[in-house]
mmCIF file of C-alpha atoms and ligand atoms in Angstrom:
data_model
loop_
_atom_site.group_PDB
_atom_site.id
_atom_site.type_symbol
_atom_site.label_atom_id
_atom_site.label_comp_id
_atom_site.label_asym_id
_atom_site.label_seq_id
_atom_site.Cartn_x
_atom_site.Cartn_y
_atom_site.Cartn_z
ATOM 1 C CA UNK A 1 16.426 9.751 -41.246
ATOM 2 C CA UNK A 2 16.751 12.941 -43.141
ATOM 3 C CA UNK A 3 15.199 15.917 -40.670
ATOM 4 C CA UNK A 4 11.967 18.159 -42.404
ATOM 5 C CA UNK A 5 13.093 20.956 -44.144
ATOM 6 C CA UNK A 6 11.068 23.179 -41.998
ATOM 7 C CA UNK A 7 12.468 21.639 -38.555
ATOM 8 C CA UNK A 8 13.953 24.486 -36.928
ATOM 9 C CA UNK A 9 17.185 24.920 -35.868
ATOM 10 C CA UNK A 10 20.389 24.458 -38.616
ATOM 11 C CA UNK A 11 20.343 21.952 -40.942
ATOM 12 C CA UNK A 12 23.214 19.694 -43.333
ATOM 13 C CA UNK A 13 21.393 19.758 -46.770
ATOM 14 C CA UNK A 14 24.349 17.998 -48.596
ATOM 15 C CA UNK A 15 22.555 14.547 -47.361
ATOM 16 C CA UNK A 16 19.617 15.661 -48.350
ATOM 17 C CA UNK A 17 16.127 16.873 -47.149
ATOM 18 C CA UNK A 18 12.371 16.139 -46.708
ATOM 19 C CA UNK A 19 9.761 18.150 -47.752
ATOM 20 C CA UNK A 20 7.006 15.703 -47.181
ATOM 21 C CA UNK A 21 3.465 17.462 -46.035
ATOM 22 C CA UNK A 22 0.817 15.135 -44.769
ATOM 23 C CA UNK A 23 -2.278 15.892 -46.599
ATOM 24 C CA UNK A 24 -0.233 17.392 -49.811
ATOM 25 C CA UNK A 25 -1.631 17.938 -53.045
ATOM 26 C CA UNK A 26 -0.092 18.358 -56.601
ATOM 27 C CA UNK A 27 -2.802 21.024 -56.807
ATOM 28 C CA UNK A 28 -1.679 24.182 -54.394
ATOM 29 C CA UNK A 29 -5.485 24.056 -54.192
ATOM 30 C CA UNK A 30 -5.308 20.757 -52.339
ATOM 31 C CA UNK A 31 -5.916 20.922 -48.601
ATOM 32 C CA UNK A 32 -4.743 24.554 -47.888
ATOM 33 C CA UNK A 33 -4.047 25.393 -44.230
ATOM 34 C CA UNK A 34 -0.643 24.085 -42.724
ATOM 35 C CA UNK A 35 0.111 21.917 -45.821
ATOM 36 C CA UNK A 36 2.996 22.531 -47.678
ATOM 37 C CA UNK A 37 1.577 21.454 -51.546
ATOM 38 C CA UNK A 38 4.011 20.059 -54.104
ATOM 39 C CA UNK A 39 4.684 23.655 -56.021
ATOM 40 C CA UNK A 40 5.514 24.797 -52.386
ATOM 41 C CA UNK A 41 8.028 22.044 -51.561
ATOM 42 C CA UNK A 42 9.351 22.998 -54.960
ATOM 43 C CA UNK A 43 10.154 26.362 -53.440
ATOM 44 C CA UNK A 44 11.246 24.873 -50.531
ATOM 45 C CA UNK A 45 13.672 23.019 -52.328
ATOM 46 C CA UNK A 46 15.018 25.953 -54.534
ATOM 47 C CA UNK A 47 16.248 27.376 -51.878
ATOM 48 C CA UNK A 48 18.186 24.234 -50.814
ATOM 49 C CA UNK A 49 20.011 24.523 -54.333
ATOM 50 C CA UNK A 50 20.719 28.347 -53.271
ATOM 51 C CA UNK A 51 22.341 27.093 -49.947
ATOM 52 C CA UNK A 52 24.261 24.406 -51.175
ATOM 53 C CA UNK A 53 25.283 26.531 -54.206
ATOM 54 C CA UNK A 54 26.830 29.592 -51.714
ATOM 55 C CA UNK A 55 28.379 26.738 -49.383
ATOM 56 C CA UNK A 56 29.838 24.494 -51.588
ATOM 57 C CA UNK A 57 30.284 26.507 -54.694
ATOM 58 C CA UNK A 58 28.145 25.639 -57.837
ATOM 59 C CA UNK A 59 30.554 22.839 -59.072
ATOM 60 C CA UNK A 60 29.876 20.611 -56.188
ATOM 61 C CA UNK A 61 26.378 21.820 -55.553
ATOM 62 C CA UNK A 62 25.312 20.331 -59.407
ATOM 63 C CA UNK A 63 27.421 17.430 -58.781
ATOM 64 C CA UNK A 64 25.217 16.912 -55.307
ATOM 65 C CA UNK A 65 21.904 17.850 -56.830
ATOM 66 C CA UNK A 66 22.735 15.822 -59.901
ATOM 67 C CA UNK A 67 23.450 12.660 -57.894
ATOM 68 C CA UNK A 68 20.517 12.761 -55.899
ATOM 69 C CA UNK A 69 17.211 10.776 -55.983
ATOM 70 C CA UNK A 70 14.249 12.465 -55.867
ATOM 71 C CA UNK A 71 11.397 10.022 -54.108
ATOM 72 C CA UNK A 72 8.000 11.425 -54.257
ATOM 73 C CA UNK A 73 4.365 10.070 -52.759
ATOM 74 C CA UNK A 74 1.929 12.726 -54.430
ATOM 75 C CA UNK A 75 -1.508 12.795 -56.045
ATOM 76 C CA UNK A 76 -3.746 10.616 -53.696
ATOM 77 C CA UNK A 77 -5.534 13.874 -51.897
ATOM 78 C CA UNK A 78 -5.917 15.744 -54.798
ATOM 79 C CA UNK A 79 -8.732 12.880 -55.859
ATOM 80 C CA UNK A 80 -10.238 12.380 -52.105
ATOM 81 C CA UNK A 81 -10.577 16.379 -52.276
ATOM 82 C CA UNK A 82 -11.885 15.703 -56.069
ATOM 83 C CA UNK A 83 -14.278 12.663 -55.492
ATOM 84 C CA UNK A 84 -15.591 14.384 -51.866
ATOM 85 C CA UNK A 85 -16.995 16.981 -53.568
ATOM 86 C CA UNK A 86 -17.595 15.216 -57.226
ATOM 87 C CA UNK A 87 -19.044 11.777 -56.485
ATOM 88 C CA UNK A 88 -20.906 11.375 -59.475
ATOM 89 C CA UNK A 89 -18.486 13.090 -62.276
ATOM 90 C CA UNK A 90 -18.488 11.331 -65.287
ATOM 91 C CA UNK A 91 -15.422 9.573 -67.099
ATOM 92 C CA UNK A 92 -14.710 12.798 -69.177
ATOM 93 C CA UNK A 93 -14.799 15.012 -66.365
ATOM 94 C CA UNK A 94 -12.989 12.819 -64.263
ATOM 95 C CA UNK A 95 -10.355 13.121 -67.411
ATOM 96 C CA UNK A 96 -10.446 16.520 -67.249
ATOM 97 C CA UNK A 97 -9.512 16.955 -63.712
ATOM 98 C CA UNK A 98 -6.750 13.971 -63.588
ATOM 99 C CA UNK A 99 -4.940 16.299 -66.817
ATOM 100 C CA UNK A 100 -5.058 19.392 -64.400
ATOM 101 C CA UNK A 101 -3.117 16.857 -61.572
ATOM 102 C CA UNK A 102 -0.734 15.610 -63.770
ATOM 103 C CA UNK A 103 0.074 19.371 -65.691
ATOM 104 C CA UNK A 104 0.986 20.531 -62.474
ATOM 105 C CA UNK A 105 2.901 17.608 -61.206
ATOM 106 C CA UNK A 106 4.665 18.067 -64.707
ATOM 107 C CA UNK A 107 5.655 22.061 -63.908
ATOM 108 C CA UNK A 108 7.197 20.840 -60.584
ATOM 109 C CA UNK A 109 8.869 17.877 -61.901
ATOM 110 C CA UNK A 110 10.240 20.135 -64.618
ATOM 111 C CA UNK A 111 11.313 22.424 -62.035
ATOM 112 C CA UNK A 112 13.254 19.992 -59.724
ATOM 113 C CA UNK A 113 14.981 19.446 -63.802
ATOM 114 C CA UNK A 114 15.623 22.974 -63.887
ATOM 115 C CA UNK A 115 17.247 23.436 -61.085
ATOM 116 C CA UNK A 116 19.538 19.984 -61.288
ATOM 117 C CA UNK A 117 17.338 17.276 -60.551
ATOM 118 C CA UNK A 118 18.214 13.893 -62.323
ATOM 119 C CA UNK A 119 16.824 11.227 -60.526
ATOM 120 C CA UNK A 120 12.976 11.112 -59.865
ATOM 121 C CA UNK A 121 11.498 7.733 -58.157
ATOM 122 C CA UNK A 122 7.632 8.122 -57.639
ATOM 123 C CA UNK A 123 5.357 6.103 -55.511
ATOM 124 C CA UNK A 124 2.028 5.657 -58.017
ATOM 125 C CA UNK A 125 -1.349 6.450 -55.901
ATOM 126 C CA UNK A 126 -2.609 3.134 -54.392
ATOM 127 C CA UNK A 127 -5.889 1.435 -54.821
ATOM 128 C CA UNK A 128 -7.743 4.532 -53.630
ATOM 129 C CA UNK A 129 -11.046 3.094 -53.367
ATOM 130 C CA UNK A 130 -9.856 0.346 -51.161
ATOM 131 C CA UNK A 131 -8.762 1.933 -48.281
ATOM 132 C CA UNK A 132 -10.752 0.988 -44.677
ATOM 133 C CA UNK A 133 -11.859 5.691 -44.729
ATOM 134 C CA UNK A 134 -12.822 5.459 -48.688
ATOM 135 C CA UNK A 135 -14.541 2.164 -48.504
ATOM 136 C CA UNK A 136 -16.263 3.108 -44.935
ATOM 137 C CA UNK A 137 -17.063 7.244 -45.865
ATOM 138 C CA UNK A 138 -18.428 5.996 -48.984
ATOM 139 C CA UNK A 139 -20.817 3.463 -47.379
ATOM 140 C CA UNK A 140 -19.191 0.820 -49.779
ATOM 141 C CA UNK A 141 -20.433 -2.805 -48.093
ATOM 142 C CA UNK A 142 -18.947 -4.912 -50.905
ATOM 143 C CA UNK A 143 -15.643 -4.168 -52.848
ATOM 144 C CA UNK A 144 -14.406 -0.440 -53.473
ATOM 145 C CA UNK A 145 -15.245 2.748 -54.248
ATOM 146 C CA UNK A 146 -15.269 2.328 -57.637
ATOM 147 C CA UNK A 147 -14.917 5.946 -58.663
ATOM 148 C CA UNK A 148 -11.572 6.595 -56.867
ATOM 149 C CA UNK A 149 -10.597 3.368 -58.416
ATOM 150 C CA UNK A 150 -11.360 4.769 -61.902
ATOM 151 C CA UNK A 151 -8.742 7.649 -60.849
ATOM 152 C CA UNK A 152 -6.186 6.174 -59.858
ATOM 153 C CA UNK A 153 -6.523 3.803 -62.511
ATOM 154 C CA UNK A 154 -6.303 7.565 -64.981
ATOM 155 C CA UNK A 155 -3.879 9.191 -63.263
ATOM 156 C CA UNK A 156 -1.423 6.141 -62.837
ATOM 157 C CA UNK A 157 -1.715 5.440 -66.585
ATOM 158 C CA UNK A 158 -1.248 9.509 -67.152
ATOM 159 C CA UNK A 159 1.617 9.552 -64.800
ATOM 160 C CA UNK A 160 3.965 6.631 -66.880
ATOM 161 C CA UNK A 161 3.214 8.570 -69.822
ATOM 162 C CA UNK A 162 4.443 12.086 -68.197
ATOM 163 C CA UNK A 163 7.717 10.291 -67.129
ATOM 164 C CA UNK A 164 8.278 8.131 -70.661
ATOM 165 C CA UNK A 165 7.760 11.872 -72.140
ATOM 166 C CA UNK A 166 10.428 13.829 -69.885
ATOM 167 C CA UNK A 167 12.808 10.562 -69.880
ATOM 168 C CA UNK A 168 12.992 11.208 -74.278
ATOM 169 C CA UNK A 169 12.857 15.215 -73.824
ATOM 170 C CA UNK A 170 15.303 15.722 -71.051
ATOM 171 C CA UNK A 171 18.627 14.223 -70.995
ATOM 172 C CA UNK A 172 20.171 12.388 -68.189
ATOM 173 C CA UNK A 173 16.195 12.485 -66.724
ATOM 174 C CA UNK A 174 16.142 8.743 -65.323
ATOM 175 C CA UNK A 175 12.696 7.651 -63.137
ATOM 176 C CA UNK A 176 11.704 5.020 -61.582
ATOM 177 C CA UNK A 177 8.171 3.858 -60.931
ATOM 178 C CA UNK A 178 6.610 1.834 -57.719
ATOM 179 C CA UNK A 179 3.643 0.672 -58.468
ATOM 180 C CA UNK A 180 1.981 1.085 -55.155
ATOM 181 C CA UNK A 181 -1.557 0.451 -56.548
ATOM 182 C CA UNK A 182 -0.868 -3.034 -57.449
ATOM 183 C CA UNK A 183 0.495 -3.243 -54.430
ATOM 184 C CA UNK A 184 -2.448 -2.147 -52.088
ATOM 185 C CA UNK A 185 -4.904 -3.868 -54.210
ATOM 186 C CA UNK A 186 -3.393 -6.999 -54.123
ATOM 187 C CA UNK A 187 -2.847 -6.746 -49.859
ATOM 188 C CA UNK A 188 -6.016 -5.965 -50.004
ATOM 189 C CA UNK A 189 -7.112 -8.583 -52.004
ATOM 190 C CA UNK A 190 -5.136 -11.571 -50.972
ATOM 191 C CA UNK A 191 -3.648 -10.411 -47.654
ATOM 192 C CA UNK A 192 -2.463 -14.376 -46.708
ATOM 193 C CA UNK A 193 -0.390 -14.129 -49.856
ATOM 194 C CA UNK A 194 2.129 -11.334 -48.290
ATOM 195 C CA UNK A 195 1.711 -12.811 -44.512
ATOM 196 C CA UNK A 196 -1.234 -10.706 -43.432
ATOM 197 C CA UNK A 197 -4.510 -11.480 -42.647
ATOM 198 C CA UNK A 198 -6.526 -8.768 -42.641
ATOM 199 C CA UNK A 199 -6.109 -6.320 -45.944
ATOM 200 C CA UNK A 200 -9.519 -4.621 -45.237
ATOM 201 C CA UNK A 201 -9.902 -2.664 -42.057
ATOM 202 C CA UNK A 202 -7.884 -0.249 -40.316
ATOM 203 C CA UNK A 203 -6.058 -1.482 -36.784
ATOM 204 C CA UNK A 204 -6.852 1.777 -35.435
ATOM 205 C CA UNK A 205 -10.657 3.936 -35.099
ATOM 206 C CA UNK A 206 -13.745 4.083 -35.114
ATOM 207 C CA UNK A 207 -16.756 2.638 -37.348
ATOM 208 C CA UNK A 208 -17.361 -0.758 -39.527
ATOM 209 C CA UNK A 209 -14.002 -0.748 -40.809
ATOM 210 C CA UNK A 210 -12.175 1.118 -38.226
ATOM 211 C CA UNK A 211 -11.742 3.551 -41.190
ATOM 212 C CA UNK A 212 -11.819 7.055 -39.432
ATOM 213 C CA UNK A 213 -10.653 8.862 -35.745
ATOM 214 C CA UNK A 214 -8.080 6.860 -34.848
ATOM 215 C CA UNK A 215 -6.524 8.322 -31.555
ATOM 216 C CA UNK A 216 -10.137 10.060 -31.108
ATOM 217 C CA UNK A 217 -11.748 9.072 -28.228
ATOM 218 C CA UNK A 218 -13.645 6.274 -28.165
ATOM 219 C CA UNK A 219 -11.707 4.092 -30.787
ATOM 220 C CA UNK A 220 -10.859 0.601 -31.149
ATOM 221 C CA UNK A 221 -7.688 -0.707 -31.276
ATOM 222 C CA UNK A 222 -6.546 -3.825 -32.601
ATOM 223 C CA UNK A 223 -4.161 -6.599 -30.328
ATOM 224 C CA UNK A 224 -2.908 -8.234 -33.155
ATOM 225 C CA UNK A 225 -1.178 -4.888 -35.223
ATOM 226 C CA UNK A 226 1.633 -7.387 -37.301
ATOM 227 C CA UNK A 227 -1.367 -9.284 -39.135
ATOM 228 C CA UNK A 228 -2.792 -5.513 -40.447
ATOM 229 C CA UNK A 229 -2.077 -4.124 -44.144
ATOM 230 C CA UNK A 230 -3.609 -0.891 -42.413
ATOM 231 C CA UNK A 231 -2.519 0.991 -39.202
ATOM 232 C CA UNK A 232 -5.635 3.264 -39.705
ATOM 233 C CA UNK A 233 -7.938 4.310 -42.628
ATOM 234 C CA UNK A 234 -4.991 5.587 -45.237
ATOM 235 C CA UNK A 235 -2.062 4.749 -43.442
ATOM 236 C CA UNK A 236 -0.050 1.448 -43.728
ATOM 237 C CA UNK A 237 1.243 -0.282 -41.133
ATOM 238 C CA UNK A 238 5.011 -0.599 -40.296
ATOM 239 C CA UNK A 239 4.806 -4.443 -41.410
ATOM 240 C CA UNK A 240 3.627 -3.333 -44.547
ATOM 241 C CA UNK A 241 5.352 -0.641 -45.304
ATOM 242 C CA UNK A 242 9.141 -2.349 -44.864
ATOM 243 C CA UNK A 243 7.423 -4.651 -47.676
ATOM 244 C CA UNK A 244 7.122 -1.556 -50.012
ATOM 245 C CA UNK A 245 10.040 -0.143 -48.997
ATOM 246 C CA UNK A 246 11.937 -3.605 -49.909
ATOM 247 C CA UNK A 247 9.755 -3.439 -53.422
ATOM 248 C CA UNK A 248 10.772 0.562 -53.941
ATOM 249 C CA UNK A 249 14.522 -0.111 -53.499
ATOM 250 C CA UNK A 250 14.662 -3.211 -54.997
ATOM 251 C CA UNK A 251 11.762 -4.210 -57.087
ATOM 252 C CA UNK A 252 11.579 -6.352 -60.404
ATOM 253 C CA UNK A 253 10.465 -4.266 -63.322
ATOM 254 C CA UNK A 254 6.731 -5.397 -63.056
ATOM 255 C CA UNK A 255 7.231 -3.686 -59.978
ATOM 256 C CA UNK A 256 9.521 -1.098 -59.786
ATOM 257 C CA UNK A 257 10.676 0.091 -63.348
ATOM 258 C CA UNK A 258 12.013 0.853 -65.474
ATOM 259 C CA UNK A 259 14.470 1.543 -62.720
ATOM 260 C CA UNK A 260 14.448 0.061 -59.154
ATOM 261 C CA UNK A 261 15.654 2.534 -56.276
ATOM 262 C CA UNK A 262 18.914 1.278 -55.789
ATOM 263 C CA UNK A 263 19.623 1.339 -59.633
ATOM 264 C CA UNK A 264 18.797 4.792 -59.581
ATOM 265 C CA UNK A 265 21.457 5.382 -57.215
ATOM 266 C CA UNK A 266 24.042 3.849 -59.280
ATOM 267 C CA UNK A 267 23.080 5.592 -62.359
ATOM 268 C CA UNK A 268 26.034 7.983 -62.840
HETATM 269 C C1 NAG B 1 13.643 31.235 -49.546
HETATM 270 O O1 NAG B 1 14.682 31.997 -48.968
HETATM 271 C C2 NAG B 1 14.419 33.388 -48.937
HETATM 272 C C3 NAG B 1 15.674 34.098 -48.466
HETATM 273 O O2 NAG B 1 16.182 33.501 -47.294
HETATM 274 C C4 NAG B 1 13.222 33.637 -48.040
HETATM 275 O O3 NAG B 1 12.909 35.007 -48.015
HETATM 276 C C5 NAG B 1 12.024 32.871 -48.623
HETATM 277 O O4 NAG B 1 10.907 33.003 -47.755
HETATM 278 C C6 NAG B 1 12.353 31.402 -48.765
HETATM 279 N N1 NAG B 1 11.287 30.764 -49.476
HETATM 280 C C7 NAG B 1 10.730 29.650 -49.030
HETATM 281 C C8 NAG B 1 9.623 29.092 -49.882
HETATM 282 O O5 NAG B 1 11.096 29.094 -48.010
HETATM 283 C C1 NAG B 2 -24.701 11.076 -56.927
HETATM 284 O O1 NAG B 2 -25.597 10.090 -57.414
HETATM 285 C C2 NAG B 2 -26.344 9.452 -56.381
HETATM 286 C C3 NAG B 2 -27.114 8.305 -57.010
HETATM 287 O O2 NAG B 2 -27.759 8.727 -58.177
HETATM 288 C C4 NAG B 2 -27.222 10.477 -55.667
HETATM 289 O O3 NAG B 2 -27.932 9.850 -54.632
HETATM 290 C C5 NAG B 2 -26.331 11.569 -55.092
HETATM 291 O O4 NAG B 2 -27.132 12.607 -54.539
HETATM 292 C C6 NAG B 2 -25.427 12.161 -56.161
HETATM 293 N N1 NAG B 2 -24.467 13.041 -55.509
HETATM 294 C C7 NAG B 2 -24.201 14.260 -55.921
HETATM 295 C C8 NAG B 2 -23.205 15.069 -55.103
HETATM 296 O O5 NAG B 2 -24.681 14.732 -56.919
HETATM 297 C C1 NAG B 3 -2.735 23.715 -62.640
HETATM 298 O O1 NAG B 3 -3.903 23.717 -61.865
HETATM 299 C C2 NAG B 3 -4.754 24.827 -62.080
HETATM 300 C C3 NAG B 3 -5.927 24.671 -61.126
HETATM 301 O O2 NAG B 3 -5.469 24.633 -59.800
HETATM 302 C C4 NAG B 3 -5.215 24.870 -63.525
HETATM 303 O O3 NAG B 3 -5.997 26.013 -63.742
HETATM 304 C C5 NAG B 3 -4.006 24.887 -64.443
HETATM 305 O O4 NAG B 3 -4.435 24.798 -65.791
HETATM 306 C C6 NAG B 3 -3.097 23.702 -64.127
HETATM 307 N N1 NAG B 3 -1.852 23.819 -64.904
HETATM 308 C C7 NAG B 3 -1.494 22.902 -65.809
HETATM 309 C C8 NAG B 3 -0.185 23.124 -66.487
HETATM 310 O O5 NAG B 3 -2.184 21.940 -66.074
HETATM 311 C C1 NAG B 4 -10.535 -7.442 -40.297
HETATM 312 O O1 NAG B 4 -10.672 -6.791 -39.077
HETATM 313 C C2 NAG B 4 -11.977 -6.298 -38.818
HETATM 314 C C3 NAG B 4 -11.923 -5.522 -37.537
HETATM 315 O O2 NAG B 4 -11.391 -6.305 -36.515
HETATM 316 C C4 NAG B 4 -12.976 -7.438 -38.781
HETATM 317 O O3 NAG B 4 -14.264 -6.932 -38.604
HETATM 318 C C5 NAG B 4 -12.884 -8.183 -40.096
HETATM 319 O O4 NAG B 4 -13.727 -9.308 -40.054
HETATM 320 C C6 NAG B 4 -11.466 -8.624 -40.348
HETATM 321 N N1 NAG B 4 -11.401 -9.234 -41.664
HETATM 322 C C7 NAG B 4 -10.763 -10.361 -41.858
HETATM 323 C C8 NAG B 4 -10.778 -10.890 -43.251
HETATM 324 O O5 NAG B 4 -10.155 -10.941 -40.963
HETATM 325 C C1 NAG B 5 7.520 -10.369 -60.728
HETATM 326 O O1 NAG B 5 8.675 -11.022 -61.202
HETATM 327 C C2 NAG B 5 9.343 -11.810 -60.226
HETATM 328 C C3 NAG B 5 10.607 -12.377 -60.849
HETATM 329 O O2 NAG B 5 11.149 -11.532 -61.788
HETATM 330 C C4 NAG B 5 8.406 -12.913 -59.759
HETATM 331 O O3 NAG B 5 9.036 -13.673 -58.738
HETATM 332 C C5 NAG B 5 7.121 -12.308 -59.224
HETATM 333 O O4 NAG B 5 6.199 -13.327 -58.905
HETATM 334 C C6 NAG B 5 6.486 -11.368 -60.232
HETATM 335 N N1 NAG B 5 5.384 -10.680 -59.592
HETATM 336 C C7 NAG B 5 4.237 -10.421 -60.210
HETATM 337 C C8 NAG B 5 3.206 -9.674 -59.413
HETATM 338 O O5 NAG B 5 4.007 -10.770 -61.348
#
């Protein structure tokens, strides 16, 4: 387990590091506070190349940086933070902000490039709309939220384009794409299909679908955890994540492409 880059205390970057901020956006914009947002962790991460680079020289530190595989999880709060406040935006607006996400997803991706980065394997945003917070926030009785849907559905699309584009303009780029919103959708869908069976509602808080406060008193808890796709309203639970896990390093292209995980690794 690789420690958080901002874990105090001294840290062994040549195995890697996590810059993972829950609550993240692609958009610095997104969630401000505490959260460290994508262009930050890019910052974060420049300075890994500067440590490496003075302890290992800068032979060993490209060799390092060049080897490595970038796995990023980004985009899904930039649209709750969009939709929240823009329920009703119509398809060319909601065009117009999904080509602001992925611009500046592009400046950081071309940035991890810049400074060595090879290897990038990206979790797509899930089935937005589905989740037990979205569907319950939203007052959705039937089905999804059929606006975050229509998001994800543009930003996913905008994203495979974005990496296709780098893959042709930078050499030695190599990706690899999980395509978590197949994934959700079809847990939630047909849950009995991957050994669950309940795809809908949260294990853990409070309301119709369990879809908020987990851990905030009073909230419900489920016995039966193992037969949840959801631990609370956006979070999957351990059952279901060693599924995606298993799909991210190992996939089949209408999966995980056009690289799995472990290809990536291999990729010299
Ligand atoms: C990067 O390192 C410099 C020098 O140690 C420090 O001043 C700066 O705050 C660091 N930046 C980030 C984003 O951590
Ligand atoms: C969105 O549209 C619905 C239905 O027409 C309306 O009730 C709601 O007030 C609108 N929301 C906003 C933020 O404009
Ligand atoms: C990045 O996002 C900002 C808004 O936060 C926007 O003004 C800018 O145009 C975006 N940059 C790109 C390259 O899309
Ligand atoms: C899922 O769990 C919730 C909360 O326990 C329950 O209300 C719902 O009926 C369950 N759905 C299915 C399909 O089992
Ligand atoms: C993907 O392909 C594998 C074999 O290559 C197959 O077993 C699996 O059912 C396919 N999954 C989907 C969702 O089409």
């Amino acid at each position: 387990m690789l420690p958080p880059y901002l874990q105090p205390g001294p840290h062994d970057f040549t195995d890697g590091s996590n810059f993972a901020s829950g609550g993240a956006g692609a958009l610095a914009t997104t969630n401000t506070g505490t959260v460290a947002s994508f262009p930050m962790q890019l910052s974060y991460f420049r300075n890994v190349t500067k440590l490496l680079q003075q302890k290992l020289g800068h032979l060993e530190a490209k060799r390092i940086l060049r080897n490595a595989v970038y796995l990023i999880s980004i985009g899904g709060c930039d649209y709750f933070s969009f939709y929240a406040t823009n329920p009703n935006a119509t398809e060319p607006q909601q065009e117009e902000y999904v080509a602001i996400v992925i611009g500046n997803l592009t400046t950081v991706l071309q940035g991890i490039y810049n400074l060595g980065g090879r290897k990038i394997a990206f979790q797509n945003v899930g089935s937005l709309g589905c989740l037990p917070a979205m569907r319950q926030i939203f007052g959705v009785t039937e089905g999804c939220v059929e606006g975050l849907l229509s998001l994800a559905n543009l930003h996913n699309t905008a994203l495979a384009n974005v990496l296709k584009e780098l893959e042709s303009q930078l050499s030695g780029f190599k990706y690899s794409i999980f395509n978590y919103y197949d994934a959700t959708e079809d847990r939630y869908l047909n849950p009995a299909t991957y050994g669950f069976t309940n795809g809908s509602d949260g294990c853990c808080g409070t309301g119709p679908y369990r879809g908020v406060d987990c851990a905030i008193e009073p909230f419900e808890l489920c016995e039966d955890l193992p037969e949840y796709v959801w631990f609370d309203g956006g979070h999957s639970t351990e059952r279901a994540n060693f599924q995606y896990a298993k799909l991210i390093w190992s996939g089949t292209p209408n999966t995980t492409g056009p690289y799995n995980v472990q290809q990536l690794f291999q990729q010299v």
